[in-house]
CSV table of C-alpha atoms and ligand atoms in Angstrom, one decimal:
chain,number,residue,atom,x,y,z
F,1,UNK,CA,-15.5,-4.8,-35.7
F,2,UNK,CA,-15.2,-7.3,-32.5
F,3,UNK,CA,-11.7,-7.4,-30.4
F,4,UNK,CA,-10.2,-9.7,-28.0
F,5,UNK,CA,-8.6,-9.0,-24.8
F,6,UNK,CA,-6.3,-11.4,-23.0
F,7,UNK,CA,-6.3,-11.6,-19.3
F,8,UNK,CA,-8.7,-11.2,-16.4
F,9,UNK,CA,-7.5,-8.6,-14.2
F,10,UNK,CA,-8.5,-4.8,-13.1
F,11,UNK,CA,-5.9,-3.7,-16.2
F,12,UNK,CA,-8.2,-5.6,-18.7
F,13,UNK,CA,-11.5,-4.5,-17.4
F,14,UNK,CA,-10.5,-0.9,-17.6
F,15,UNK,CA,-8.8,-1.4,-21.4
F,16,UNK,CA,-12.0,-3.5,-22.3
F,17,UNK,CA,-14.3,-0.8,-20.8
F,18,UNK,CA,-12.6,1.7,-22.9
F,19,UNK,CA,-12.3,0.0,-26.3
F,20,UNK,CA,-16.0,-0.6,-26.1
F,21,UNK,CA,-16.8,3.1,-25.7
F,22,UNK,CA,-16.0,3.3,-29.5
F,23,UNK,CA,-18.7,3.9,-32.1
F,24,UNK,CA,-16.7,1.3,-34.3
F,25,UNK,CA,-16.6,-1.5,-32.1
F,26,UNK,CA,-19.7,-4.1,-31.5
F,27,UNK,CA,-18.1,-6.4,-29.0
F,28,UNK,CA,-15.0,-6.9,-26.8
F,29,UNK,CA,-14.6,-10.4,-25.9
F,30,UNK,CA,-12.2,-10.7,-22.8
F,31,UNK,CA,-10.7,-14.0,-22.1
F,32,UNK,CA,-10.9,-15.1,-19.3
F,33,UNK,CA,-12.5,-11.8,-17.9
F,34,UNK,CA,-14.1,-11.4,-14.3
F,35,UNK,CA,-17.3,-10.8,-12.4
F,36,UNK,CA,-16.8,-6.9,-13.5
F,37,UNK,CA,-16.3,-7.4,-17.3
F,38,UNK,CA,-19.4,-10.1,-17.3
F,39,UNK,CA,-21.4,-7.0,-16.2
F,40,UNK,CA,-20.5,-4.7,-18.6
F,41,UNK,CA,-22.6,-4.0,-21.8
F,42,UNK,CA,-20.7,-4.9,-25.0
F,43,UNK,CA,-18.1,-7.2,-23.1
F,44,UNK,CA,-18.3,-11.0,-23.4
F,45,UNK,CA,-15.9,-13.4,-21.1
F,46,UNK,CA,-14.8,-16.2,-22.9
F,47,UNK,CA,-13.4,-19.1,-20.5
F,48,UNK,CA,-10.2,-19.5,-22.7
F,49,UNK,CA,-6.6,-19.6,-21.9
F,50,UNK,CA,-4.4,-21.6,-24.1
F,51,UNK,CA,-2.7,-19.9,-27.1
F,52,UNK,CA,-4.2,-22.9,-29.5
F,53,UNK,CA,-7.7,-22.1,-28.4
F,54,UNK,CA,-7.4,-18.4,-28.6
F,55,UNK,CA,-6.4,-18.5,-32.1
F,56,UNK,CA,-8.8,-21.0,-33.1
F,57,UNK,CA,-11.3,-18.5,-31.6
F,58,UNK,CA,-9.9,-14.9,-33.1
F,59,UNK,CA,-10.1,-17.0,-36.5
F,60,UNK,CA,-13.7,-18.2,-36.2
F,61,UNK,CA,-15.0,-14.9,-34.8
F,62,UNK,CA,-13.3,-12.6,-37.1
F,63,UNK,CA,-11.4,-10.6,-34.6
F,64,UNK,CA,-9.8,-7.4,-36.0
F,65,UNK,CA,-7.0,-7.2,-33.7
F,66,UNK,CA,-6.2,-8.8,-29.9
F,67,UNK,CA,-4.7,-6.7,-27.1
F,68,UNK,CA,-2.5,-8.7,-24.5
F,69,UNK,CA,-2.7,-7.5,-21.1
F,70,UNK,CA,-0.4,-9.6,-18.9
F,71,UNK,CA,3.1,-10.7,-19.2
F,72,UNK,CA,2.7,-14.4,-18.9
F,73,UNK,CA,1.3,-14.8,-22.4
F,74,UNK,CA,3.9,-12.7,-23.9
F,75,UNK,CA,6.5,-14.9,-22.4
F,76,UNK,CA,4.7,-17.7,-23.7
F,77,UNK,CA,5.1,-16.4,-27.4
F,78,UNK,CA,1.3,-15.4,-27.7
F,79,UNK,CA,2.1,-12.8,-30.1
F,80,UNK,CA,4.6,-14.6,-32.4
F,81,UNK,CA,2.0,-17.3,-32.7
F,82,UNK,CA,-1.0,-15.2,-33.4
F,83,UNK,CA,1.1,-13.4,-36.2
F,84,UNK,CA,2.2,-16.7,-37.7
F,85,UNK,CA,-1.6,-17.4,-37.8
F,86,UNK,CA,-2.0,-14.0,-39.7
F,87,UNK,CA,-3.8,-12.3,-36.9
F,88,UNK,CA,-3.2,-8.9,-35.7
F,89,UNK,CA,-2.4,-8.7,-32.1
F,90,UNK,CA,-0.9,-5.6,-30.1
F,91,UNK,CA,2.1,-6.8,-27.7
F,92,UNK,CA,5.7,-7.3,-28.2
F,93,UNK,CA,7.1,-10.5,-29.4
F,94,UNK,CA,8.5,-13.2,-27.0
F,95,UNK,CA,12.0,-12.2,-27.8
F,96,UNK,CA,11.5,-8.4,-27.2
F,97,UNK,CA,9.4,-9.2,-24.0
F,98,UNK,CA,12.4,-10.4,-22.5
F,99,UNK,CA,13.1,-6.8,-21.5
F,100,UNK,CA,10.5,-7.6,-18.8
F,101,UNK,CA,11.1,-11.5,-18.6
F,102,UNK,CA,14.7,-11.5,-17.7
F,103,UNK,CA,16.3,-8.7,-15.5
F,104,UNK,CA,19.6,-9.7,-16.7
F,105,UNK,CA,18.3,-9.3,-20.2
F,106,UNK,CA,17.1,-6.0,-19.4
F,107,UNK,CA,20.2,-4.8,-17.5
F,108,UNK,CA,22.5,-5.8,-20.1
F,109,UNK,CA,20.4,-4.2,-22.9
F,110,UNK,CA,20.3,-1.0,-21.0
F,111,UNK,CA,24.2,-1.2,-20.7
F,112,UNK,CA,24.5,-1.7,-24.3
F,113,UNK,CA,22.5,1.4,-24.9
F,114,UNK,CA,23.6,3.6,-22.1
F,115,UNK,CA,20.1,3.9,-20.8
F,116,UNK,CA,20.4,5.0,-17.2
F,117,UNK,CA,19.8,2.5,-14.2
F,118,UNK,CA,21.2,1.1,-11.0
F,119,UNK,CA,24.7,-0.7,-10.8
F,120,UNK,CA,24.3,-4.1,-10.3
F,121,UNK,CA,25.9,-7.7,-10.7
F,122,UNK,CA,24.5,-11.0,-11.7
F,123,UNK,CA,24.9,-14.2,-9.5
F,124,UNK,CA,24.2,-17.9,-9.5
F,125,UNK,CA,26.8,-18.8,-6.9
F,126,UNK,CA,25.3,-18.0,-3.4
F,127,UNK,CA,29.0,-17.8,-1.8
F,128,UNK,CA,29.8,-14.7,-4.3
F,129,UNK,CA,26.5,-13.1,-4.0
F,130,UNK,CA,27.1,-13.0,-0.1
F,131,UNK,CA,30.5,-11.8,-0.9
F,132,UNK,CA,29.0,-9.0,-2.9
F,133,UNK,CA,27.0,-8.1,-0.3
F,134,UNK,CA,29.8,-7.8,2.2
F,135,UNK,CA,31.7,-5.5,0.0
F,136,UNK,CA,29.0,-3.2,-1.0
F,137,UNK,CA,26.8,-3.0,2.5
F,138,UNK,CA,23.2,-2.0,3.1
F,139,UNK,CA,20.9,-0.8,1.9
F,140,UNK,CA,20.8,-3.0,-1.4
F,141,UNK,CA,18.3,-4.7,-3.6
F,142,UNK,CA,18.2,-8.6,-4.3
F,143,UNK,CA,16.2,-9.4,-7.3
F,144,UNK,CA,15.4,-12.6,-9.0
F,145,UNK,CA,16.0,-12.8,-12.5
F,146,UNK,CA,12.8,-14.1,-13.6
F,147,UNK,CA,9.2,-13.3,-13.7
F,148,UNK,CA,7.8,-13.6,-9.9
F,149,UNK,CA,4.5,-11.5,-10.1
F,150,UNK,CA,6.1,-8.7,-8.0
F,151,UNK,CA,7.3,-11.1,-5.1
F,152,UNK,CA,11.1,-11.6,-6.8
F,153,UNK,CA,12.2,-8.0,-5.2
F,154,UNK,CA,13.8,-7.4,-2.0
F,155,UNK,CA,14.9,-4.2,-0.9
F,156,UNK,CA,17.0,-4.7,2.0
F,157,UNK,CA,17.5,-1.9,4.6
F,158,UNK,CA,20.2,-4.3,6.3
F,159,UNK,CA,22.9,-6.7,5.4
F,160,UNK,CA,21.1,-9.6,7.3
F,161,UNK,CA,18.1,-9.5,5.3
F,162,UNK,CA,20.0,-9.1,2.1
F,163,UNK,CA,22.0,-12.5,2.9
F,164,UNK,CA,18.8,-14.1,4.1
F,165,UNK,CA,17.1,-13.1,0.8
F,166,UNK,CA,20.1,-14.5,-1.3
F,167,UNK,CA,19.7,-17.8,0.6
F,168,UNK,CA,15.8,-17.7,0.0
F,169,UNK,CA,16.4,-17.5,-3.7
F,170,UNK,CA,19.5,-19.2,-4.4
F,171,UNK,CA,19.8,-21.9,-1.8
F,172,UNK,CA,16.0,-22.8,-0.7
F,173,UNK,CA,14.7,-22.0,-4.5
F,174,UNK,CA,11.5,-20.3,-3.0
F,175,UNK,CA,10.7,-19.3,-6.6
F,176,UNK,CA,12.1,-22.2,-8.4
F,177,UNK,CA,13.9,-21.2,-11.8
F,178,UNK,CA,12.5,-17.7,-11.9
F,179,UNK,CA,15.4,-17.1,-8.8
F,180,UNK,CA,18.1,-19.5,-9.8
F,181,UNK,CA,19.7,-16.4,-11.1
F,182,UNK,CA,19.6,-13.2,-9.0
F,183,UNK,CA,20.7,-9.7,-9.4
F,184,UNK,CA,22.1,-7.6,-6.9
F,185,UNK,CA,21.4,-3.6,-7.0
F,186,UNK,CA,22.6,-0.6,-6.0
F,187,UNK,CA,19.7,0.9,-3.7
F,188,UNK,CA,18.2,4.3,-5.5
F,189,UNK,CA,16.5,7.0,-3.3
F,190,UNK,CA,14.1,9.3,-4.8
F,191,UNK,CA,10.5,9.1,-6.1
F,192,UNK,CA,9.1,6.5,-8.2
F,193,UNK,CA,6.8,7.0,-11.3
F,194,UNK,CA,5.3,4.9,-14.0
F,195,UNK,CA,6.0,6.0,-17.4
F,196,UNK,CA,4.1,4.2,-20.2
F,197,UNK,CA,4.1,4.4,-23.9
F,198,UNK,CA,2.7,2.6,-27.0
F,199,UNK,CA,5.1,1.7,-29.6
F,200,UNK,CA,4.9,0.4,-33.0
F,201,UNK,CA,8.3,-0.7,-33.7
F,202,UNK,CA,9.6,3.0,-34.6
F,203,UNK,CA,7.2,5.4,-33.5
F,204,UNK,CA,6.3,6.0,-29.7
F,205,UNK,CA,3.2,7.5,-28.4
F,206,UNK,CA,3.4,8.5,-24.7
F,207,UNK,CA,0.5,7.9,-22.3
F,208,UNK,CA,-0.6,9.9,-19.7
F,209,UNK,CA,1.7,9.8,-16.5
F,210,UNK,CA,1.2,7.8,-13.4
F,211,UNK,CA,2.2,6.7,-10.3
F,212,UNK,CA,1.5,3.6,-8.5
F,213,UNK,CA,1.8,2.4,-4.6
F,214,UNK,CA,3.9,-0.9,-4.5
F,215,UNK,CA,3.9,-1.4,-0.4
F,216,UNK,CA,1.0,-3.1,1.0
F,217,UNK,CA,0.6,-0.6,4.0
F,218,UNK,CA,0.8,3.0,4.6
F,219,UNK,CA,3.4,5.1,4.3
F,220,UNK,CA,5.0,2.5,1.4
F,221,UNK,CA,6.0,0.3,4.1
F,222,UNK,CA,5.5,-3.7,4.4
F,223,UNK,CA,5.9,-5.8,1.6
F,224,UNK,CA,5.9,-5.2,-2.1
F,225,UNK,CA,2.8,-5.9,-4.2
F,226,UNK,CA,1.6,-5.6,-7.6
F,227,UNK,CA,0.3,-2.1,-6.9
F,228,UNK,CA,-2.3,-1.0,-4.1
F,229,UNK,CA,-3.5,2.3,-5.9
F,230,UNK,CA,-2.4,4.6,-8.5
F,231,UNK,CA,-3.3,8.0,-9.9
F,232,UNK,CA,-2.8,10.0,-13.0
F,233,UNK,CA,-1.3,12.3,-13.9
F,234,UNK,CA,1.6,12.8,-11.3
F,235,UNK,CA,2.7,16.4,-10.4
F,236,UNK,CA,6.2,15.1,-10.3
F,237,UNK,CA,7.1,14.9,-14.2
F,238,UNK,CA,7.5,18.0,-15.5
F,239,UNK,CA,7.8,19.1,-19.2
F,240,UNK,CA,11.6,18.9,-18.7
F,241,UNK,CA,11.5,15.8,-16.9
F,242,UNK,CA,9.1,14.2,-19.4
F,243,UNK,CA,11.3,15.3,-22.4
F,244,UNK,CA,14.8,13.8,-20.4
F,245,UNK,CA,12.7,10.3,-19.8
F,246,UNK,CA,11.8,10.2,-23.5
F,247,UNK,CA,15.7,11.3,-24.6
F,248,UNK,CA,17.2,9.0,-22.2
F,249,UNK,CA,15.1,6.1,-21.6
F,250,UNK,CA,12.0,5.5,-24.2
F,251,UNK,CA,13.7,6.5,-27.4
F,252,UNK,CA,17.0,4.7,-26.6
F,253,UNK,CA,14.9,1.3,-26.0
F,254,UNK,CA,12.9,1.5,-29.2
F,255,UNK,CA,15.8,2.4,-31.4
F,256,UNK,CA,17.9,-0.3,-29.5
F,257,UNK,CA,15.3,-2.8,-30.2
F,258,UNK,CA,15.1,-2.0,-33.7
F,259,UNK,CA,19.0,-2.0,-33.7
F,260,UNK,CA,18.7,-5.5,-32.4
F,261,UNK,CA,16.1,-6.7,-34.9
F,262,UNK,CA,13.7,-7.0,-32.2
F,263,UNK,CA,11.3,-4.4,-33.3
F,264,UNK,CA,9.4,-3.3,-29.9
F,265,UNK,CA,5.5,-3.2,-30.5
F,266,UNK,CA,3.1,-2.8,-27.6
F,267,UNK,CA,3.0,-1.2,-24.6
F,268,UNK,CA,6.0,-0.3,-23.2
F,269,UNK,CA,6.2,0.5,-19.2
F,270,UNK,CA,9.2,2.0,-17.3
F,271,UNK,CA,9.3,1.9,-13.8
F,272,UNK,CA,11.6,4.8,-13.1
F,273,UNK,CA,13.1,6.7,-10.0
F,274,UNK,CA,13.5,10.1,-10.2
F,275,UNK,CA,16.6,10.4,-8.1
F,276,UNK,CA,17.2,13.0,-5.1
F,277,UNK,CA,20.4,14.2,-7.3
F,278,UNK,CA,17.7,15.2,-10.4
F,279,UNK,CA,18.7,12.2,-12.3
F,280,UNK,CA,16.2,9.5,-14.0
F,281,UNK,CA,17.1,5.8,-13.5
F,282,UNK,CA,15.4,2.7,-14.3
F,283,UNK,CA,13.9,0.2,-12.2
F,284,UNK,CA,12.4,-2.3,-14.2
F,285,UNK,CA,10.7,-2.6,-17.5
F,286,UNK,CA,7.2,-4.1,-18.4
F,287,UNK,CA,6.2,-5.2,-21.7
F,288,UNK,CA,2.5,-4.1,-20.9
F,289,UNK,CA,0.2,-1.8,-19.3
F,290,UNK,CA,0.9,-1.6,-15.5
F,291,UNK,CA,-2.1,-2.7,-13.2
F,292,UNK,CA,-3.6,-0.4,-11.3
F,293,UNK,CA,-1.9,2.3,-13.4
F,294,UNK,CA,-4.2,1.2,-16.5
F,295,UNK,CA,-7.4,2.1,-14.3
F,296,UNK,CA,-6.9,5.7,-13.7
F,297,UNK,CA,-5.3,6.2,-17.3
F,298,UNK,CA,-8.0,4.9,-18.8
F,299,UNK,CA,-10.6,6.9,-16.7
F,300,UNK,CA,-8.9,9.8,-18.3
F,301,UNK,CA,-8.4,9.0,-21.7
F,302,UNK,CA,-10.6,10.8,-24.3
F,303,UNK,CA,-9.5,9.6,-27.6
F,304,UNK,CA,-10.7,5.9,-29.1
F,305,UNK,CA,-8.3,3.5,-27.9
F,306,UNK,CA,-8.8,1.4,-30.7
F,307,UNK,CA,-7.7,4.1,-33.4
F,308,UNK,CA,-4.5,4.5,-31.3
F,309,UNK,CA,-4.0,0.5,-31.4
F,310,UNK,CA,-4.9,0.3,-35.0
F,311,UNK,CA,-2.2,3.1,-35.5
F,312,UNK,CA,0.2,1.1,-33.7
F,313,UNK,CA,-0.7,-2.1,-35.8
F,314,UNK,CA,-0.1,0.1,-38.9
F,315,UNK,CA,3.4,1.4,-37.8
F,316,UNK,CA,1.4,5.1,-38.0
F,317,UNK,CA,1.7,6.1,-34.2
F,318,UNK,CA,3.5,9.1,-35.4
F,319,UNK,CA,0.0,10.6,-36.8
F,320,UNK,CA,-1.6,9.3,-33.6
F,321,UNK,CA,-2.7,12.1,-30.7
F,322,UNK,CA,-4.0,11.4,-27.5
F,323,UNK,CA,-6.6,13.7,-25.7
F,324,UNK,CA,-6.8,13.4,-21.8
F,325,UNK,CA,-9.1,14.5,-19.3
F,326,UNK,CA,-7.8,17.5,-17.5
F,327,UNK,CA,-8.5,16.0,-14.3
F,328,UNK,CA,-6.7,13.8,-11.8
F,329,UNK,CA,-7.9,10.2,-11.8
F,330,UNK,CA,-7.3,8.1,-8.7
F,331,UNK,CA,-7.6,4.3,-8.2
F,332,UNK,CA,-7.8,2.7,-4.5
F,333,UNK,CA,-6.9,-1.2,-4.9
F,334,UNK,CA,-9.1,-3.3,-2.4
F,335,UNK,CA,-7.0,-6.5,-1.7
F,336,UNK,CA,-7.9,-9.9,-0.3
F,337,UNK,CA,-7.1,-11.1,3.0
F,338,UNK,CA,-3.7,-12.5,2.8
F,339,UNK,CA,-2.4,-10.8,-0.1
F,340,UNK,CA,0.3,-10.7,-1.5
F,341,UNK,CA,1.5,-13.9,0.3
F,342,UNK,CA,-1.6,-16.3,0.2
F,343,UNK,CA,-4.9,-14.4,-0.6
F,344,UNK,CA,-8.0,-15.9,0.4
F,345,UNK,CA,-10.8,-16.3,-2.1
F,346,UNK,CA,-14.4,-16.8,-1.7
F,347,UNK,CA,-15.6,-13.8,0.6
F,348,UNK,CA,-18.6,-12.2,-0.6
F,349,UNK,CA,-18.4,-8.5,-2.0
F,350,UNK,CA,-21.1,-6.2,-0.3
F,351,UNK,CA,-22.1,-2.8,-1.3
F,352,UNK,CA,-20.9,-2.7,-5.4
F,353,UNK,CA,-22.6,-0.4,-7.4
F,354,UNK,CA,-25.3,-1.9,-9.6
F,355,UNK,CA,-24.7,-2.3,-13.2
F,356,UNK,CA,-27.0,0.5,-14.2
F,357,UNK,CA,-25.1,3.2,-11.6
F,358,UNK,CA,-21.7,1.8,-13.1
F,359,UNK,CA,-22.9,2.5,-16.8
F,360,UNK,CA,-24.3,6.1,-16.0
F,361,UNK,CA,-21.7,7.6,-13.8
F,362,UNK,CA,-18.9,8.8,-15.8
F,363,UNK,CA,-17.0,10.5,-13.1
F,364,UNK,CA,-15.9,7.2,-11.2
F,365,UNK,CA,-15.7,3.4,-12.0
F,366,UNK,CA,-15.2,0.1,-10.0
F,367,UNK,CA,-12.7,-2.0,-12.1
F,368,UNK,CA,-12.7,-5.7,-11.0
F,369,UNK,CA,-9.7,-7.5,-10.6
F,370,UNK,CA,-9.8,-10.9,-8.8
F,371,UNK,CA,-14.0,-11.6,-8.8
F,372,UNK,CA,-16.1,-14.0,-9.8
F,373,UNK,CA,-19.7,-15.1,-9.4
F,374,UNK,CA,-20.2,-17.3,-6.3
F,375,UNK,CA,-22.0,-17.6,-3.1
F,376,UNK,CA,-25.4,-18.2,-2.4
F,377,UNK,CA,-27.4,-19.6,-5.7
F,378,UNK,CA,-24.0,-18.6,-7.6
F,379,UNK,CA,-25.2,-15.0,-8.3
F,380,UNK,CA,-23.0,-13.0,-5.7
F,381,UNK,CA,-19.8,-11.4,-6.5
F,382,UNK,CA,-17.0,-13.0,-4.3
F,383,UNK,CA,-13.1,-12.5,-4.1
F,384,UNK,CA,-11.3,-14.9,-6.4
F,385,UNK,CA,-7.6,-13.2,-6.6
F,386,UNK,CA,-5.0,-11.3,-4.5
F,387,UNK,CA,-6.3,-7.9,-5.7
F,388,UNK,CA,-10.1,-7.7,-6.0
F,389,UNK,CA,-11.2,-4.3,-7.2
F,390,UNK,CA,-9.7,-0.9,-8.1
F,391,UNK,CA,-12.1,1.9,-7.2
F,392,UNK,CA,-11.4,4.7,-9.6
F,393,UNK,CA,-12.4,8.3,-9.5
F,394,UNK,CA,-11.9,11.7,-11.2
F,395,UNK,CA,-11.5,15.2,-9.2
F,396,UNK,CA,-10.3,18.6,-10.3
F,397,UNK,CA,-6.9,17.7,-8.1
F,398,UNK,CA,-5.5,14.9,-6.5
F,399,UNK,CA,-6.9,15.6,-3.1
F,400,UNK,CA,-10.7,15.7,-4.5
F,401,UNK,CA,-10.1,12.2,-6.7
F,402,UNK,CA,-8.6,10.8,-3.5
F,403,UNK,CA,-12.1,11.9,-1.6
F,404,UNK,CA,-14.1,10.9,-4.5
F,405,UNK,CA,-12.4,7.3,-4.8
F,406,UNK,CA,-12.3,6.8,-0.8
F,407,UNK,CA,-16.2,7.8,-0.5
F,408,UNK,CA,-17.0,4.7,-3.0
F,409,UNK,CA,-14.4,2.5,-1.3
F,410,UNK,CA,-16.3,3.2,2.1
F,411,UNK,CA,-19.5,1.7,0.6
F,412,UNK,CA,-17.8,-1.6,-0.3
F,413,UNK,CA,-16.8,-4.2,1.9
F,414,UNK,CA,-15.9,-7.8,2.1
F,415,UNK,CA,-14.3,-9.9,5.1
F,416,UNK,CA,-10.6,-9.6,5.5
F,417,UNK,CA,-10.3,-6.6,2.8
F,418,UNK,CA,-6.7,-4.6,2.8
F,419,UNK,CA,-6.9,-1.1,1.6
F,420,UNK,CA,-4.5,1.5,1.9
F,421,UNK,CA,-5.7,4.8,3.0
F,422,UNK,CA,-3.0,7.0,1.7
F,423,UNK,CA,-3.1,6.3,-2.0
F,424,UNK,CA,-2.3,9.7,-4.2
F,425,UNK,CA,-0.7,10.9,-0.7
F,426,UNK,CA,2.8,12.1,-2.3
F,427,UNK,CA,0.6,14.0,-5.1
F,428,UNK,CA,-1.5,15.7,-2.7
F,429,UNK,CA,1.3,17.0,-0.5
F,430,UNK,CA,3.2,18.2,-3.9
F,431,UNK,CA,-0.2,19.9,-4.9
F,432,UNK,CA,-0.6,21.6,-1.3
F,433,UNK,CA,3.1,22.6,-1.4
F,434,UNK,CA,2.8,24.2,-4.8
F,435,UNK,CA,-0.6,25.2,-4.5
F,436,UNK,CA,-2.3,23.8,-7.3
G,1,AMP,P1,11.0,-4.1,-9.8
G,1,AMP,O1,10.1,-5.2,-9.9
G,1,AMP,O2,12.1,-4.2,-10.1
G,1,AMP,O3,10.3,-2.7,-10.0
G,1,AMP,O4,11.0,-4.0,-8.1
G,1,AMP,C1,9.8,-3.7,-7.2
G,1,AMP,C2,9.9,-2.7,-6.4
G,1,AMP,O5,11.1,-2.7,-5.5
G,1,AMP,C3,10.2,-0.9,-7.2
G,1,AMP,O6,8.9,-0.6,-7.6
G,1,AMP,C4,10.9,-0.1,-6.3
G,1,AMP,O7,9.8,0.0,-5.3
G,1,AMP,C5,11.4,-1.3,-5.7
G,1,AMP,N1,12.9,-1.1,-6.0
G,1,AMP,C6,13.4,-2.1,-7.1
G,1,AMP,N2,14.8,-1.8,-7.5
G,1,AMP,C7,15.0,-0.4,-6.7
G,1,AMP,C8,16.3,0.0,-6.3
G,1,AMP,N3,17.5,-0.2,-7.0
G,1,AMP,N4,16.4,1.0,-5.4
G,1,AMP,C9,15.3,1.2,-4.5
G,1,AMP,N5,14.2,0.4,-5.0
G,1,AMP,C10,14.1,-0.6,-5.6
G,2,LIG,N1,2.0,-1.7,-11.0
G,2,LIG,C1,2.9,-2.4,-11.3
G,2,LIG,C2,2.9,-3.3,-12.5
G,2,LIG,O1,1.8,-3.3,-13.2
G,2,LIG,O2,3.7,-3.9,-12.7
């Protein structure tokens, strides 16, 4: 059968790369894809982005089912539109995706279903917002209500920075409508982890755990980004914490959605803080896989992803099982000059492993994000977005996975590349302390 993956980033490259490994799958179309998906055997890019075009394509090509990578098409209602055309698609409806699209919806939903999260208040009036900051002090967190591609959150260490963030969003309207309402939230301290599951409306299948690195620079400093690297599994989720997350966060979301007649189907990503006082608190929900978490998670997945998704589409996820490579996978993002504010495009990328090497190596894979063909005679691979590549490798522990990934990172180059050199550092420290 033929499948369709919507999106063109590293997450979609990794999903499509995994799907085509199944002997049941003939071809995976990626819309629009990138230079990495263009080069994989069995994948084919299609230059379509609008929902009506994608529906027409899926009908014409008899696509067995479609998987949605990013949040924007979910917010546009792609799942509702495909279902109305009788097409199978894995993702939440527009209503259910409010969990990611609207921070106010997510916060109110969590309150209704007693899901632990930071204390907060929402504002559209700047005066009241400033007053709240004066009353509560710093550190404090300011968030745009709407989708802002990782740019809508300011973790303010001082009240001055908090006041400035309020003015940027509510007075200068820096993010337009996405920031016309804000929430101001209690600052949480602890270890941040990513917990991603698949859901079929009533059953849940947890995927392997992971940890992302959101800040641009080493030691988690600098501005927030979409993610500069990730590894899986993270040693911070013990079986007890795993059970607590399922009990206190994931199951209440799925049951709460059922109660509100919004049956949640699709990937569900909970960004969680494991706080210093041993609590689990939700930072955010995403209605999709994480990027770059997907890249290491897919490198470890041994089960047939297409079968897992089929179970999810049939409402039988309770019968699905996953098998994982016991090793750690670690992905290092190579980002473009100017990312995250104003990424430069068009820089030629050197040193990429050739197509054959990519296909023959099982322990390492370079997943492409913002890449395209260009340069001299249009055959070179050039940067075409903020995050450019995610170099992902397996190793017997986090330290070894880290070494393997950076060995390959060091062979790849493009002008102005931004790379953190400490991806996985918390996992490495934890393992060294516990001699794993
Ligand atoms: P969000 O998009 O809500 O996940 O926020 C982006 C990033 O800001 C998170 O990944 C955290 O690193 C940080 N962050 C968000 N909310 C808080 C909070 N309440 N306390 C501390 N850090 C936060
Ligand atoms: N890596 C964070 C995200 O996908 O939102």
